[in-house]
Tab-separated table of C-alpha atoms in Angstrom:
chain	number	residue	atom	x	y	z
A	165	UNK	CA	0.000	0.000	0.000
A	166	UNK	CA	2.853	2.375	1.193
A	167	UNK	CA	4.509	1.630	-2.288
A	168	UNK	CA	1.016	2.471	-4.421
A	169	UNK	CA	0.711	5.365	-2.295
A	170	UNK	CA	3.908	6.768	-3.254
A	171	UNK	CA	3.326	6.366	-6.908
A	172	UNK	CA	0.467	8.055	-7.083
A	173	UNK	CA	1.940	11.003	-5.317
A	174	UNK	CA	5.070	11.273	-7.818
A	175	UNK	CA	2.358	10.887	-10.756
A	176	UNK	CA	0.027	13.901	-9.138
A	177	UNK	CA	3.147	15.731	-8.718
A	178	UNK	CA	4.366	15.140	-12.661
A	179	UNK	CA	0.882	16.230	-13.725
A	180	UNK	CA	0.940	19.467	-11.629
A	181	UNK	CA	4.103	20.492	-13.144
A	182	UNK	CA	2.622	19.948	-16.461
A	183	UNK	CA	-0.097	22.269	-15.668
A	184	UNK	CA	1.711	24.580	-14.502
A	185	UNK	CA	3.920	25.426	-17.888
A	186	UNK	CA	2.141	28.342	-20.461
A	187	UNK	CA	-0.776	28.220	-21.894
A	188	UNK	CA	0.878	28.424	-25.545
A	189	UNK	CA	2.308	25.110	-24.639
A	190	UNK	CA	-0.650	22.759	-25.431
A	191	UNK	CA	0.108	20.220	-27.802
A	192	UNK	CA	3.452	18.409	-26.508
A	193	UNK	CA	5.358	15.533	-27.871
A	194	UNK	CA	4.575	12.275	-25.748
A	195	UNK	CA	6.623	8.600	-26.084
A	196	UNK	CA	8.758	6.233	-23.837
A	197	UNK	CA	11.539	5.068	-23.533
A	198	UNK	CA	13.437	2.029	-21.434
A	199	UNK	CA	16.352	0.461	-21.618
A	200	UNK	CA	19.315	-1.420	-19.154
A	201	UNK	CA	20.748	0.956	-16.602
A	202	UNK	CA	23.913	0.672	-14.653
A	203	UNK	CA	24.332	1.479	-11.370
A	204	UNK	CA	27.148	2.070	-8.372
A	205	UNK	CA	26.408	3.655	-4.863
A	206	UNK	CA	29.335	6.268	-3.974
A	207	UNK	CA	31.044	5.571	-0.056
A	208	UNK	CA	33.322	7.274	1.928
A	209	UNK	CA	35.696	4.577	1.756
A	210	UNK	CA	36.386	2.029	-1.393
A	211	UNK	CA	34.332	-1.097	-1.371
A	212	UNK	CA	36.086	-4.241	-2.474
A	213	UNK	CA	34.808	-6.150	-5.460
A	214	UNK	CA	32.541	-4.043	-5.898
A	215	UNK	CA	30.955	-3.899	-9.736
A	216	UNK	CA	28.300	-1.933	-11.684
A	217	UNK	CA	24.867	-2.882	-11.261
A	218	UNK	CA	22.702	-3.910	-13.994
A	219	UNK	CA	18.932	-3.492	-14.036
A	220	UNK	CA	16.083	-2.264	-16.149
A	221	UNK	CA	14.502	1.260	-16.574
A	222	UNK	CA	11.504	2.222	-18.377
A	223	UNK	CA	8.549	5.133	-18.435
A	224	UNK	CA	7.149	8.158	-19.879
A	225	UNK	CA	7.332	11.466	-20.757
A	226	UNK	CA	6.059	14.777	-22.144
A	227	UNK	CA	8.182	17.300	-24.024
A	228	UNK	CA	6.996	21.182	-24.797
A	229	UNK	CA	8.154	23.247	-27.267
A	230	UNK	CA	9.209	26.688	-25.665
A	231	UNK	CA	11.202	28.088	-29.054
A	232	UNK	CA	15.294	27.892	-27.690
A	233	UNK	CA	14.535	24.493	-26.329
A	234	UNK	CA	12.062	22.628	-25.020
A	235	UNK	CA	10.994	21.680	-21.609
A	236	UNK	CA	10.351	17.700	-20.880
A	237	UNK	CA	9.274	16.311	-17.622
A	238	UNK	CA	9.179	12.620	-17.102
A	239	UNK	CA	8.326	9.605	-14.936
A	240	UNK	CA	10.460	6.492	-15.255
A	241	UNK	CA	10.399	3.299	-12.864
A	242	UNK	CA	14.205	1.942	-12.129
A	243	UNK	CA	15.999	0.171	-10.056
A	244	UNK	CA	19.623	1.342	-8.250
A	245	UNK	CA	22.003	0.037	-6.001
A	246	UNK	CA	25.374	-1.695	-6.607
A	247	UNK	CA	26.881	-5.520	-6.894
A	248	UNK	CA	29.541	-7.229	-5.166
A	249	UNK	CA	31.433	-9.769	-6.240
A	250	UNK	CA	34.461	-11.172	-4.043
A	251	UNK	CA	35.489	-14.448	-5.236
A	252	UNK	CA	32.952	-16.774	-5.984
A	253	UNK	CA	30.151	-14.976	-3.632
A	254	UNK	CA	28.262	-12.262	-4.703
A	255	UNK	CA	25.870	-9.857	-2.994
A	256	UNK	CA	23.632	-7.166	-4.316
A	257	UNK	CA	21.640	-4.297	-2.966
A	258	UNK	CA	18.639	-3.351	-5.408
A	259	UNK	CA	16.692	-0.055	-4.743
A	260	UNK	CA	13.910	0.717	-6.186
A	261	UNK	CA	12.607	4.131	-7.341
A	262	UNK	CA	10.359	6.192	-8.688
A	263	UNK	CA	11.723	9.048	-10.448
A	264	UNK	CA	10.620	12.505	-12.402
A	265	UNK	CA	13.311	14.018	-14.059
A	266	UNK	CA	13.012	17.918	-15.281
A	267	UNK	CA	14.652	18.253	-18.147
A	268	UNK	CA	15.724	21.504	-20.243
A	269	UNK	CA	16.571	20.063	-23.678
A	270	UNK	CA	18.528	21.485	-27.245
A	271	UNK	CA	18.559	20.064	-30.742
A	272	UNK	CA	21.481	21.651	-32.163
A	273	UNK	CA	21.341	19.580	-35.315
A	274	UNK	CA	18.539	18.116	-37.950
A	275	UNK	CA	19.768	16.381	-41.173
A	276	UNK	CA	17.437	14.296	-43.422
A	277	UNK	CA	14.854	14.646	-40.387
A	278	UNK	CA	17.229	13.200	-38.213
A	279	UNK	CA	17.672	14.831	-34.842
A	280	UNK	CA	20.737	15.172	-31.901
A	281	UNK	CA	19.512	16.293	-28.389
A	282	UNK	CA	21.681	17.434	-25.804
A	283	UNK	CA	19.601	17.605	-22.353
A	284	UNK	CA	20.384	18.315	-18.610
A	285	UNK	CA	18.552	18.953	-15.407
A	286	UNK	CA	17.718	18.028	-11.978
A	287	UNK	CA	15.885	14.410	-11.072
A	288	UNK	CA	13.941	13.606	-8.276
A	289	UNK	CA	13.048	9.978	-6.667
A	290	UNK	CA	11.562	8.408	-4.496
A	291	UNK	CA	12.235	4.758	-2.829
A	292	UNK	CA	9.583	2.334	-3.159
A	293	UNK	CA	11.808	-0.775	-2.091
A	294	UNK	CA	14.750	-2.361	-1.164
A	295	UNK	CA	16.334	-6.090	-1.594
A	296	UNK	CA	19.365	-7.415	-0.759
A	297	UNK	CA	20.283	-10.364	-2.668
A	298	UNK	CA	23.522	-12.885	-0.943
A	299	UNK	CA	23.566	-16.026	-2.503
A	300	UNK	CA	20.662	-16.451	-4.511
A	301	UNK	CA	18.489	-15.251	-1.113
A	302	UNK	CA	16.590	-12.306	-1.397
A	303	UNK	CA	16.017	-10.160	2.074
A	304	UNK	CA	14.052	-6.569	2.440
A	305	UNK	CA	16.724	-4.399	3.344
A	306	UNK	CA	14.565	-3.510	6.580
A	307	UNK	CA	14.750	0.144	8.149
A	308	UNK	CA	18.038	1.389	8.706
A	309	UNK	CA	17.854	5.089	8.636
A	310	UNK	CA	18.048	5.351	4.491
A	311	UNK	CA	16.932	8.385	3.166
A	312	UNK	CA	13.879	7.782	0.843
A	313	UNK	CA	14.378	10.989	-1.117
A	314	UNK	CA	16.726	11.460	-3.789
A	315	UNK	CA	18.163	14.175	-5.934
A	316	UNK	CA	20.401	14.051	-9.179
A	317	UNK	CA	21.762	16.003	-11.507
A	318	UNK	CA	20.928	14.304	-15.059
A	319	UNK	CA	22.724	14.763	-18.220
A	320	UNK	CA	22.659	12.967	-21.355
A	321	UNK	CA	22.557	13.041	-25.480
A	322	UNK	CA	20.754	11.149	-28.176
A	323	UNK	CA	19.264	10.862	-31.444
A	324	UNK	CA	15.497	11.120	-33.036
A	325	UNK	CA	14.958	8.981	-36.302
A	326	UNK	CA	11.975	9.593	-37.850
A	327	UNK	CA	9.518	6.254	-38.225
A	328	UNK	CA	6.227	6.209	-38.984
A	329	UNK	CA	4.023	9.338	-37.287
A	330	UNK	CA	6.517	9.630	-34.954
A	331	UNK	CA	10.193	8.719	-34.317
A	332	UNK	CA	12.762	6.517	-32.764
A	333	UNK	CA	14.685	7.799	-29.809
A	334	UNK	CA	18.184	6.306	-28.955
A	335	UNK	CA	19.445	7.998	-25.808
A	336	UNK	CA	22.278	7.737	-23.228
A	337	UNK	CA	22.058	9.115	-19.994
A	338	UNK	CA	24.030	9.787	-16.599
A	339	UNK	CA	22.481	10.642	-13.184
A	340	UNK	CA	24.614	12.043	-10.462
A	341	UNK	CA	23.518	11.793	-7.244
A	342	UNK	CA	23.726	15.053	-5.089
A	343	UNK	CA	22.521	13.445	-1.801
A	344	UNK	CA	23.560	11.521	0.944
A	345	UNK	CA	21.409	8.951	1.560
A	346	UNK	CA	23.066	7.780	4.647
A	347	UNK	CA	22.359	9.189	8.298
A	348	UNK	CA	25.696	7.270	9.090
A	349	UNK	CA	28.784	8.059	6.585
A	350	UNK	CA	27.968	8.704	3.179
A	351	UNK	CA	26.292	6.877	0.100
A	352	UNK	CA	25.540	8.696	-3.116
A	353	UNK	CA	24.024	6.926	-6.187
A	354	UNK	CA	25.299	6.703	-9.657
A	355	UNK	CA	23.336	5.529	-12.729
A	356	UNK	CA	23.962	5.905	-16.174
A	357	UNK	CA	21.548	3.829	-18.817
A	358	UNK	CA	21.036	3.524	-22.374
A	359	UNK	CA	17.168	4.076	-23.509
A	360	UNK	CA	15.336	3.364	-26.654
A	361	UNK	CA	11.752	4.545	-27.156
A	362	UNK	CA	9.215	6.343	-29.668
A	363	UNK	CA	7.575	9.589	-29.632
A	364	UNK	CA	4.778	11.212	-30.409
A	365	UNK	CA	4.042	14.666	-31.955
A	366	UNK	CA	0.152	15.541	-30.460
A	367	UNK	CA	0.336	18.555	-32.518
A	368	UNK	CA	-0.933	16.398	-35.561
């Protein structure tokens, strides 16, 4: 319930910002896009064996027009943490989030209808769960002071092909985290993931 809950805040809090932007802004370009990710937490000290995470991200998200660039909030479901590997054991730590990031994005370049995209800005999530995974045994991380709330600062590039009505996205992405999610030392997350999707012009 506590996980359903949060999800349906993040999504009334995605949809607010949308209806917040001008009123000129009314037909925006919708789509997807998901993909692996690849994650590592950040401590205060070096971790032995420890490896880059592979998971799965996915969701959605809108993108406005505003003339110099255009302004794209989105929702995407993902999972973060890090992997351990130390001889022939292996552990894992798998968070998962909810995040919206705000993004402020440029095309510098069309050719043929083909399209780069340059795009940064801040990302926020939310935890919705937490595994740890030694041995093939999977254990809910349990309370131990983690801070549910994070907050990035999201960069990435990519491509628009057109395809049909619409076109195909191929995108590469880095999030890096600003906060500490530990009350005890420090732990900061880092994801990067590579996304394909489709969008949408609503425009017609």
């Amino acid at each position: 319930q506590m996980r359903m809950l949060a999800r349906a805040l993040v999504v009334a809090l995605a949809l607010g910002l949308v209806g917040t932007l001008p009123g000129y802004a009314q037909s925006p370009t919708i789509g997807f896009k998901l993909g692996p990710s690849f994650s590592k937490m950040s401590f205060d000290e070096e971790q032995p064996g420890q490896k880059w995470l592979t998971k799965f991200a996915g969701g959605g998200f809108l993108s406005f027009d505003m003339g110099a660039f255009a302004f794209q909030p989105e929702l995407t479901y993902l999972t973060k943490g890090s992997l351990w590997e130390v001889g022939a054991e292996s552990s894992e730590i798998n968070l998962e989030y909810v995040e919206i990031p705000i993004l402020f994005v440029l095309s510098p370049t069309r050719d043929a209808g083909m399209q780069t995209h340059l795009y940064a800005g801040p990302a926020f999530a939310y935890e919705t769960g937490c595994t740890q995974i030694t041995g093939g045994i999977s254990t809910d991380c349990g309370d131990d002071g983690r801070k549910k709330i994070d907050l990035g600062a999201m960069i990435g590039a990519g491509l628009s092909l057109p395809a049909g009505p619409g076109s195909i996205l191929l995108e590469a992405r880095y999030n890096f985290g600003l906060r500490n999610l530990s009350e005890i030392g420090t732990m900061r997350q880092r994801t990067g993931a590579l996304l394909m999707g489709y969008s949408l012009d609503m425009s017609g």
